[in-house]
Amino acid sequence: MSDSRRALITGITGQDGAYLAHFLLHKGYEVFGTFRRLSTPNLWRLQALGIFDRVKLIPMELIDSASITGALVASRPHEVYNLAAQSFVGASFEQPVGTGNVTGLAVSRLLECIRHVDPAIRFYQASTSELYGSNPDIPHHEGTTFMPASPYAAAKLYGYWVTRVYREAYDLFCVNGILFNHESPLRGLEFVTRKISNALAKVKLGLEDKVVLGNLDASRDWGFAGDYVESMWLMLQQDQADDFVVATGETHTVREFFEAACQAAELDPAGILEVDPKFMRPLDVDILLGDAGKAHKLLGWRPKVAFRELVEIMVRADLERWLRWQRGEQFPWDAFNYPSEMNILSRAMQV
Ligand code: NAP
Ligand code: F7E
C-alpha cells in the first residue's frame, strides 16, 4: 500500500463515482472503488474518462455487510465516499423495498463497518435535494424542512439522519452533501436530461423521429457533475464535519431543458415532442431550487458550468457519439446497447 491518501468510492461505476475518481487521482490519491458483479461488466464511464487502469476495483454489494467490511479491509481508506445507491426516483416506486434496503439501510451497514474497522475514516454520504420533496418553501437550504415525496427520498432521509446520528453518537467524521441534480454526458440514460440529449442526437441523425417524455412542468436546479464532485472532497477536508447544500441557485423546467437542447442541436422543437403518461410518477416533485450560500462561504465552492453550457455539452457529446457509431467506431458508451424505454413496462405507470 502506498503512502498517498487513500479513498474508497462506493458506486465508482456510476456518473459521480467516475468523475470523483478522476478528480481524486488528479489530487494524488490512491483510489479504490466498489462495483457490483453483473453478468455484463459496466465499466464504460471509467474507460471513457481514461482512468480504468488507474483505479483499484473491489466487488461489493450494499446488502451484504461482509462484502462492505471486505472492501474496507482491502483498501484501508482515509476517506469513504458513499455514492452507491438505487438512485433512480422512478424505479423506487417500482422497487420500494429494495430501494429502502440499498439506498437507506445500507448507510447503517457502512457506518457500522467503519466504526469497527477504523473510526478515523472520514465519511461522505450522498444526500439529495429530493429530501425537500414537496416543500414549496424555496430556495431550499440546510435548515429547510424535508418532505420526501418518493420511496427513494424516504430511503435517503434515513441515510441522512443515520449519518448525523453516527456523527453525534460516536464522534465519527461524517458529512451529508445535499446535492441538487447534476448531469453530464456520463449521466444514466433513464434520467431526463440525458434521455433528451440522446434522443435529440438520434432525431438529428434521422435514427428516431420523436422524444417521448412525462411531466414537462417539473422544475430542477441542474448543475454539472464534474463541478459537484469537488464539493464532496472539500467537505471531507474541513476541521468540522457538517452538512452542505450544493446547487446552482437556478431552476428550469423539463420543457425549458428540452427547448434549450433543441436549440443546441439546431432542431425545431415543434412536432418532435410527445408526452406519454407512462413516464409520469405516482407522485412528483414540482420544483427544486438550492441555496448553496453555506458551501460558497465555508467550502469556497462555486459551480463553473451554467445551465445553457451544460445542455450544450450534453447534446454535443451525444451527437458526436452517434456520429462515431455511424462511422463504425468502437468506444466506451452505453446508448447503442439500450433498448427503447417504450418496451419497458412500468408497474408505477399512471395509465
Ligand atoms: P448512478 O449513476 O445511478 O450510480 C449509482 C452507483 O451505485 C452505480 O455505481 C451502481 O452500480 C451502484 N449500485 C446500485 N445498487 C447497488 C448495490 N445494490 N450494491 C452496490 N452498488 C450499487 O448515480 P449518480 O448520479 O452517480 O449518483 C451518485 C449518488 O449520489 C447516488 O447515491 C445518488 O442517489 C446520489 N445523488 C445523485 C444526484 C444526481 O443528480 N446525480 C443528486 C443527489 C444525490 P451499477 O453501475 O452496477 O448500477
Ligand atoms: O427526473 C421529470 C421527472 O429522473 C427529473 C436523481 O439523480 O436527481 C435525480 O432525480 C424530472 C422529474 O431526476 C421524464 O418526473 C419528465 O420531475 O431526471 P430525473 P430526479 O427524479 O430529479 C436527484 C437530485 C437525485 O437524488 C436522484 O438520484 O423530470 N420527467 N419526463 C422525466 N424524468 C425521467 N426520468 N424520464 C422522463 O421521460
Coordinates of N, CA and C in Angstrom, one line a residue, residues 62-246:
L62 N -24.2 -3.7 -1.6 CA -24.7 -2.9 -0.4 C -25.6 -3.6 0.6
I63 N -26.1 -4.8 0.2 CA -27.0 -5.5 1.1 C -26.2 -6.5 1.9
D64 N -24.9 -6.6 1.7 CA -24.0 -7.6 2.3 C -22.9 -7.0 3.1
S65 N -23.1 -7.0 4.5 CA -22.2 -6.3 5.4 C -20.8 -6.9 5.3
A66 N -20.7 -8.2 5.0 CA -19.4 -8.9 4.9 C -18.6 -8.3 3.7
S67 N -19.3 -8.1 2.6 CA -18.6 -7.5 1.5 C -18.2 -6.1 1.7
I68 N -19.0 -5.4 2.5 CA -18.6 -4.0 2.9 C -17.3 -4.0 3.8
T69 N -17.3 -4.9 4.8 CA -16.1 -5.0 5.6 C -14.9 -5.4 4.8
G70 N -15.2 -6.3 3.8 CA -14.1 -6.8 3.0 C -13.5 -5.6 2.2
A71 N -14.3 -4.7 1.7 CA -13.9 -3.6 0.9 C -13.1 -2.6 1.7
L72 N -13.5 -2.4 3.0 CA -12.8 -1.5 3.9 C -11.4 -2.1 4.3
V73 N -11.4 -3.4 4.5 CA -10.1 -4.0 4.9 C -9.1 -4.0 3.7
A74 N -9.7 -4.3 2.6 CA -8.8 -4.4 1.4 C -8.2 -3.0 1.0
S75 N -8.9 -1.9 1.3 CA -8.5 -0.6 0.8 C -7.9 0.3 1.9
R76 N -8.2 0.0 3.2 CA -7.8 0.8 4.3 C -7.8 2.3 4.0
P77 N -9.0 2.8 3.7 CA -9.1 4.2 3.2 C -9.0 5.2 4.4
H78 N -8.6 6.4 4.0 CA -8.7 7.6 4.9 C -10.1 8.2 4.7
E79 N -10.6 8.1 3.5 CA -11.9 8.7 3.2 C -12.8 7.7 2.5
V80 N -14.1 7.7 2.9 CA -15.0 6.8 2.1 C -16.1 7.7 1.6
Y81 N -16.4 7.6 0.3 CA -17.5 8.4 -0.4 C -18.6 7.4 -0.7
N82 N -19.7 7.5 0.0 CA -20.8 6.5 -0.3 C -21.7 7.1 -1.4
L83 N -21.4 6.7 -2.6 CA -22.2 7.1 -3.8 C -23.1 6.0 -4.3
A84 N -22.9 4.8 -3.9 CA -23.7 3.7 -4.4 C -25.1 3.8 -3.9
A85 N -26.0 3.5 -4.7 CA -27.5 3.6 -4.3 C -28.3 3.2 -5.5
Q86 N -29.5 2.7 -5.3 CA -30.5 2.7 -6.3 C -31.0 4.1 -6.4
S87 N -30.5 4.8 -7.5 CA -30.6 6.3 -7.5 C -31.7 6.8 -8.4
F88 N -32.5 6.0 -9.0 CA -33.5 6.4 -10.0 C -34.8 6.5 -9.2
V89 N -35.3 7.8 -9.1 CA -36.6 8.0 -8.3 C -37.7 7.2 -8.9
G90 N -37.8 7.2 -10.3 CA -38.9 6.4 -10.9 C -38.9 5.0 -10.5
A91 N -37.7 4.4 -10.5 CA -37.6 2.9 -10.2 C -38.0 2.7 -8.7
S92 N -37.8 3.7 -7.9 CA -38.1 3.5 -6.4 C -39.6 3.3 -6.2
F93 N -40.4 3.7 -7.1 CA -41.9 3.4 -7.0 C -42.1 2.0 -7.4
E94 N -41.3 1.4 -8.3 CA -41.5 0.0 -8.7 C -40.8 -0.9 -7.7
Q95 N -39.7 -0.5 -7.0 CA -39.0 -1.3 -6.1 C -38.8 -0.6 -4.8
P96 N -39.9 -0.3 -4.1 CA -39.8 0.5 -2.9 C -39.0 -0.2 -1.7
V97 N -39.1 -1.5 -1.6 CA -38.5 -2.2 -0.5 C -37.0 -2.4 -0.8
G98 N -36.7 -2.8 -2.0 CA -35.3 -2.9 -2.4 C -34.6 -1.6 -2.3
T99 N -35.2 -0.5 -2.7 CA -34.6 0.8 -2.7 C -34.4 1.2 -1.2
G100 N -35.3 0.9 -0.3 CA -35.1 1.2 1.1 C -33.9 0.4 1.6
N101 N -33.7 -0.8 1.2 CA -32.6 -1.6 1.6 C -31.2 -1.0 1.1
V102 N -31.2 -0.8 -0.2 CA -29.9 -0.4 -0.8 C -29.5 1.1 -0.6
T103 N -30.6 1.9 -0.7 CA -30.3 3.4 -0.6 C -30.4 3.9 0.8
G104 N -31.2 3.2 1.7 CA -31.3 3.7 3.1 C -30.5 2.8 4.0
L105 N -31.0 1.6 4.3 CA -30.4 0.8 5.3 C -28.9 0.6 5.1
A106 N -28.4 0.5 3.9 CA -27.0 0.3 3.6 C -26.1 1.3 4.2
V107 N -26.6 2.5 4.4 CA -25.8 3.6 5.0 C -25.5 3.1 6.5
S108 N -26.4 2.5 7.2 CA -26.1 2.0 8.5 C -25.1 0.9 8.4
R109 N -25.2 0.0 7.4 CA -24.2 -1.1 7.3 C -22.8 -0.5 7.2
L110 N -22.7 0.5 6.3 CA -21.4 1.1 6.0 C -20.9 1.7 7.3
L111 N -21.7 2.5 7.9 CA -21.2 3.3 9.1 C -20.8 2.3 10.2
E112 N -21.6 1.3 10.4 CA -21.3 0.3 11.4 C -20.0 -0.4 11.1
C113 N -19.8 -0.8 9.9 CA -18.5 -1.4 9.5 C -17.3 -0.4 9.7
I114 N -17.5 0.8 9.3 CA -16.4 1.8 9.5 C -16.1 2.0 11.0
R115 N -17.2 2.0 11.8 CA -16.9 2.2 13.3 C -16.1 1.1 13.8
H116 N -16.3 -0.1 13.3 CA -15.5 -1.3 13.8 C -14.1 -1.4 13.1
V117 N -14.0 -1.1 11.8 CA -12.8 -1.3 11.1 C -11.8 -0.2 11.4
D118 N -12.3 1.1 11.3 CA -11.4 2.2 11.6 C -12.2 3.5 11.8
P119 N -12.5 3.9 13.0 CA -13.3 5.0 13.3 C -12.7 6.4 12.9
A120 N -11.4 6.3 12.4 CA -10.8 7.6 12.0 C -11.2 7.9 10.5
I121 N -11.8 7.0 9.8 CA -12.2 7.2 8.4 C -13.2 8.4 8.3
R122 N -13.0 9.2 7.4 CA -13.9 10.3 7.1 C -14.9 9.8 6.1
F123 N -16.2 10.1 6.3 CA -17.3 9.5 5.6 C -18.2 10.6 4.9
Y124 N -18.4 10.4 3.6 CA -19.3 11.3 2.8 C -20.5 10.5 2.4
Q125 N -21.7 11.1 2.8 CA -23.0 10.4 2.4 C -23.6 11.3 1.3
A126 N -24.0 10.6 0.2 CA -24.6 11.3 -1.0 C -26.0 11.5 -0.7
S127 N -26.3 12.6 0.1 CA -27.7 13.0 0.3 C -28.1 13.9 -0.9
T128 N -29.4 14.3 -0.9 CA -30.0 14.8 -2.1 C -31.1 15.8 -1.9
S129 N -31.2 16.7 -2.9 CA -32.3 17.7 -2.9 C -33.7 17.0 -2.8
E130 N -33.8 15.7 -3.2 CA -35.1 15.1 -3.2 C -35.6 15.0 -1.8
L131 N -34.7 15.2 -0.8 CA -35.2 15.2 0.6 C -36.2 16.4 0.8
Y132 N -36.1 17.5 0.1 CA -37.0 18.6 0.2 C -38.4 18.3 -0.4
G133 N -38.4 17.4 -1.4 CA -39.6 16.9 -2.0 C -40.7 17.9 -2.2
S134 N -41.8 17.8 -1.5 CA -42.9 18.7 -1.8 C -42.9 19.9 -1.0
N135 N -41.8 20.3 -0.4 CA -41.7 21.6 0.4 C -41.6 22.7 -0.6
P136 N -42.6 23.6 -0.7 CA -42.6 24.6 -1.7 C -41.7 25.9 -1.3
D137 N -41.2 25.8 -0.1 CA -40.5 26.9 0.5 C -39.1 27.1 -0.1
I138 N -39.0 27.8 -1.3 CA -37.8 27.9 -2.0 C -37.1 29.3 -1.7
P139 N -35.8 29.4 -1.8 CA -34.8 28.3 -2.1 C -34.6 27.4 -0.9
H140 N -34.3 26.2 -1.2 CA -34.1 25.2 -0.2 C -32.6 25.3 0.4
H141 N -32.5 25.3 1.7 CA -31.2 25.4 2.3 C -31.1 24.4 3.4
E142 N -29.9 24.4 4.1 CA -29.7 23.3 5.1 C -30.7 23.3 6.2
G143 N -31.4 24.4 6.4 CA -32.4 24.4 7.5 C -33.9 24.2 7.0
T144 N -34.1 24.0 5.7 CA -35.4 23.8 5.2 C -35.9 22.4 5.6
T145 N -37.2 22.4 5.9 CA -37.8 21.1 6.4 C -37.9 20.1 5.2
F146 N -37.5 18.8 5.5 CA -37.6 17.8 4.5 C -39.0 17.3 4.4
M147 N -39.4 17.1 3.1 CA -40.8 16.5 2.9 C -40.6 15.5 1.7
P148 N -40.0 14.3 1.9 CA -39.7 13.4 0.8 C -41.0 13.0 0.1
A149 N -40.9 12.8 -1.2 CA -42.1 12.5 -2.0 C -41.9 11.3 -2.9
S150 N -41.0 10.4 -2.4 CA -40.8 9.1 -3.2 C -40.2 8.1 -2.2
P151 N -40.3 6.8 -2.5 CA -39.6 5.8 -1.7 C -38.1 6.1 -1.7
Y152 N -37.6 6.6 -2.9 CA -36.1 6.9 -2.9 C -35.8 8.0 -1.9
A153 N -36.6 9.1 -1.9 CA -36.3 10.2 -1.0 C -36.5 9.7 0.5
A154 N -37.5 8.9 0.7 CA -37.6 8.4 2.1 C -36.4 7.6 2.5
A155 N -35.9 6.8 1.6 CA -34.7 6.0 1.9 C -33.5 6.9 2.2
K156 N -33.4 8.0 1.4 CA -32.3 8.9 1.5 C -32.4 9.7 2.8
L157 N -33.7 9.9 3.3 CA -33.9 10.6 4.5 C -33.3 9.7 5.7
Y158 N -33.5 8.5 5.6 CA -32.9 7.5 6.6 C -31.4 7.7 6.6
G159 N -30.8 7.6 5.4 CA -29.4 7.7 5.2 C -28.8 9.0 5.8
Y160 N -29.6 10.1 5.5 CA -29.2 11.4 6.0 C -29.1 11.4 7.6
W161 N -30.2 10.9 8.2 CA -30.3 11.0 9.6 C -29.3 10.0 10.3
V162 N -29.1 8.9 9.8 CA -28.2 7.9 10.4 C -26.8 8.4 10.3
T163 N -26.5 9.2 9.3 CA -25.2 9.8 9.2 C -25.0 10.8 10.3
R164 N -26.0 11.6 10.6 CA -25.9 12.6 11.7 C -25.8 11.9 13.0
V165 N -26.6 10.8 13.1 CA -26.6 10.0 14.4 C -25.2 9.5 14.7
Y166 N -24.5 9.0 13.7 CA -23.1 8.4 13.9 C -22.1 9.5 14.2
R167 N -22.4 10.7 13.7 CA -21.5 11.8 13.9 C -21.6 12.2 15.4
E168 N -22.9 12.3 15.9 CA -23.1 12.7 17.3 C -22.8 11.6 18.3
A169 N -23.3 10.4 18.0 CA -23.2 9.3 19.0 C -21.7 8.8 19.1
Y170 N -21.0 8.7 18.0 CA -19.7 8.1 18.0 C -18.6 9.0 17.7
D171 N -18.9 10.3 17.4 CA -17.9 11.3 17.1 C -17.2 10.9 15.8
L172 N -17.8 10.2 14.9 CA -17.2 9.9 13.6 C -17.3 11.2 12.7
F173 N -16.3 11.3 11.8 CA -16.3 12.4 10.9 C -17.2 12.1 9.7
C174 N -18.5 12.4 9.8 CA -19.5 12.0 8.8 C -20.2 13.3 8.3
V175 N -20.3 13.4 7.0 CA -21.0 14.6 6.4 C -22.0 14.2 5.4
N176 N -23.1 15.0 5.3 CA -24.1 14.9 4.2 C -23.8 16.0 3.2
G177 N -23.6 15.6 1.9 CA -23.7 16.6 0.8 C -25.1 16.5 0.3
I178 N -25.8 17.6 0.4 CA -27.2 17.6 -0.1 C -27.1 18.2 -1.5
L179 N -26.9 17.3 -2.4 CA -26.6 17.8 -3.8 C -27.9 17.9 -4.6
F180 N -28.1 19.0 -5.3 CA -29.2 19.1 -6.2 C -28.8 18.4 -7.5
N181 N -29.7 18.3 -8.4 CA -29.5 17.5 -9.7 C -28.2 17.9 -10.4
H182 N -27.4 16.9 -10.7 CA -26.2 17.3 -11.5 C -26.1 16.2 -12.6
E183 N -25.7 16.7 -13.8 CA -25.8 16.0 -15.0 C -24.5 16.0 -15.8
S184 N -24.4 15.3 -16.9 CA -23.2 15.2 -17.7 C -23.4 14.3 -18.8
P185 N -22.4 14.2 -19.7 CA -22.5 13.1 -20.8 C -22.4 11.7 -20.2
L186 N -22.0 11.6 -18.9 CA -21.9 10.3 -18.3 C -23.2 9.9 -17.5
R187 N -24.2 10.8 -17.5 CA -25.4 10.5 -16.8 C -26.1 9.3 -17.4
G188 N -26.8 8.5 -16.5 CA -27.5 7.4 -16.9 C -28.6 7.8 -17.9
L189 N -28.9 6.8 -18.8 CA -29.8 7.2 -19.9 C -31.3 7.3 -19.5
E190 N -31.6 6.8 -18.3 CA -33.0 6.9 -17.9 C -33.4 8.3 -17.3
F191 N -32.4 9.1 -16.9 CA -32.6 10.4 -16.3 C -33.0 11.4 -17.4
V192 N -33.8 12.3 -17.1 CA -34.5 13.1 -18.2 C -33.5 13.9 -19.0
T193 N -32.5 14.4 -18.4 CA -31.5 15.3 -19.2 C -30.8 14.5 -20.3
R194 N -30.3 13.4 -19.9 CA -29.5 12.5 -20.8 C -30.5 11.8 -21.8
K195 N -31.7 11.5 -21.3 CA -32.7 10.9 -22.2 C -33.0 11.9 -23.4
I196 N -33.1 13.2 -23.0 CA -33.3 14.2 -24.0 C -32.1 14.4 -25.0
S197 N -30.9 14.5 -24.4 CA -29.7 14.8 -25.3 C -29.5 13.6 -26.2
N198 N -29.7 12.4 -25.7 CA -29.5 11.2 -26.5 C -30.6 11.1 -27.6
A199 N -31.9 11.3 -27.2 CA -32.9 11.2 -28.2 C -32.8 12.3 -29.3
L200 N -32.4 13.5 -28.9 CA -32.3 14.6 -29.9 C -31.2 14.3 -30.9
A201 N -30.1 13.7 -30.4 CA -29.0 13.3 -31.2 C -29.5 12.3 -32.3
K202 N -30.3 11.4 -31.8 CA -30.8 10.4 -32.8 C -31.8 11.0 -33.8
V203 N -32.6 11.9 -33.3 CA -33.6 12.6 -34.2 C -32.8 13.4 -35.2
K204 N -31.7 14.1 -34.8 CA -30.9 14.9 -35.7 C -30.3 14.1 -36.8
L205 N -29.9 12.8 -36.5 CA -29.3 12.0 -37.5 C -30.3 11.1 -38.2
G206 N -31.6 11.3 -37.9 CA -32.6 10.5 -38.6 C -32.8 9.1 -38.1
L207 N -32.3 8.8 -36.9 CA -32.4 7.5 -36.3 C -33.7 7.3 -35.6
E208 N -34.3 8.4 -35.2 CA -35.6 8.4 -34.5 C -36.4 9.6 -34.9
D209 N -37.7 9.6 -34.7 CA -38.4 10.8 -35.1 C -39.0 11.6 -34.0
K210 N -39.0 11.2 -32.8 CA -39.5 12.0 -31.7 C -38.9 11.7 -30.3
V211 N -39.2 12.5 -29.4 CA -38.7 12.4 -28.0 C -40.0 12.2 -27.1
V212 N -40.1 11.2 -26.3 CA -41.3 10.9 -25.5 C -40.9 11.1 -24.1
L213 N -41.6 12.1 -23.4 CA -41.3 12.4 -22.0 C -42.6 12.3 -21.2
G214 N -42.4 12.6 -19.9 CA -43.6 12.6 -19.0 C -43.9 14.1 -18.5
N215 N -43.7 14.4 -17.3 CA -44.1 15.7 -16.7 C -43.1 16.8 -17.1
L216 N -43.6 17.6 -18.0 CA -42.7 18.7 -18.6 C -42.6 19.9 -17.7
D217 N -43.5 20.0 -16.7 CA -43.6 21.2 -15.8 C -42.7 21.1 -14.6
A218 N -42.2 19.9 -14.3 CA -41.3 19.8 -13.2 C -40.1 20.7 -13.4
S219 N -39.6 21.3 -12.3 CA -38.5 22.2 -12.4 C -37.4 21.8 -11.5
R220 N -36.1 21.8 -12.0 CA -35.0 21.3 -11.3 C -33.8 22.3 -11.3
D221 N -33.0 22.3 -10.3 CA -31.8 23.1 -10.2 C -30.7 22.2 -10.7
W222 N -30.3 22.3 -12.0 CA -29.4 21.4 -12.7 C -28.0 22.0 -12.8
G223 N -27.0 21.3 -12.3 CA -25.6 21.7 -12.4 C -24.8 20.6 -13.1
F224 N -23.5 20.8 -13.2 CA -22.6 19.8 -13.9 C -21.9 18.9 -12.9
A225 N -22.0 17.6 -13.1 CA -21.5 16.7 -12.2 C -20.0 16.9 -11.9
G226 N -19.2 17.2 -13.0 CA -17.8 17.4 -12.8 C -17.5 18.5 -11.7
D227 N -18.4 19.5 -11.7 CA -18.2 20.6 -10.6 C -18.5 20.1 -9.3
Y228 N -19.6 19.2 -9.2 CA -20.2 18.9 -7.9 C -19.3 17.9 -7.1
V229 N -18.5 17.1 -7.8 CA -17.6 16.1 -7.1 C -16.6 16.8 -6.2
E230 N -16.2 18.0 -6.7 CA -15.2 18.8 -5.9 C -15.7 19.1 -4.5
S231 N -17.0 19.4 -4.5 CA -17.6 19.8 -3.2 C -17.6 18.6 -2.2
M232 N -17.7 17.4 -2.8 CA -17.7 16.2 -1.9 C -16.3 16.2 -1.2
W233 N -15.3 16.3 -2.0 CA -13.9 16.3 -1.4 C -13.7 17.4 -0.4
L234 N -14.1 18.6 -0.8 CA -14.0 19.8 0.1 C -14.6 19.5 1.5
M235 N -15.8 18.9 1.5 CA -16.5 18.6 2.7 C -15.7 17.8 3.7
L236 N -14.9 16.8 3.1 CA -14.1 16.0 3.9 C -12.8 16.6 4.3
Q237 N -12.4 17.8 3.8 CA -11.2 18.4 4.2 C -11.4 19.5 5.3
Q238 N -12.6 19.6 5.8 CA -12.8 20.7 6.8 C -12.4 20.2 8.2
D239 N -12.3 21.2 9.1 CA -11.9 20.8 10.5 C -13.1 20.2 11.2
Q240 N -14.3 20.6 10.9 CA -15.6 20.1 11.5 C -16.4 19.4 10.5
A241 N -17.0 18.3 10.9 CA -17.9 17.6 10.0 C -19.2 18.4 10.0
D242 N -19.8 18.6 8.8 CA -21.1 19.4 8.7 C -21.8 19.0 7.4
D243 N -23.0 19.5 7.3 CA -23.8 19.2 6.1 C -24.0 20.4 5.2
F244 N -23.9 20.2 3.9 CA -23.9 21.3 3.0 C -24.9 21.1 1.8
V245 N -25.6 22.1 1.4 CA -26.3 22.2 0.1 C -25.4 22.5 -1.0
V246 N -25.5 21.8 -2.1 CA -24.7 22.1 -3.3 C -25.6 22.3 -4.5

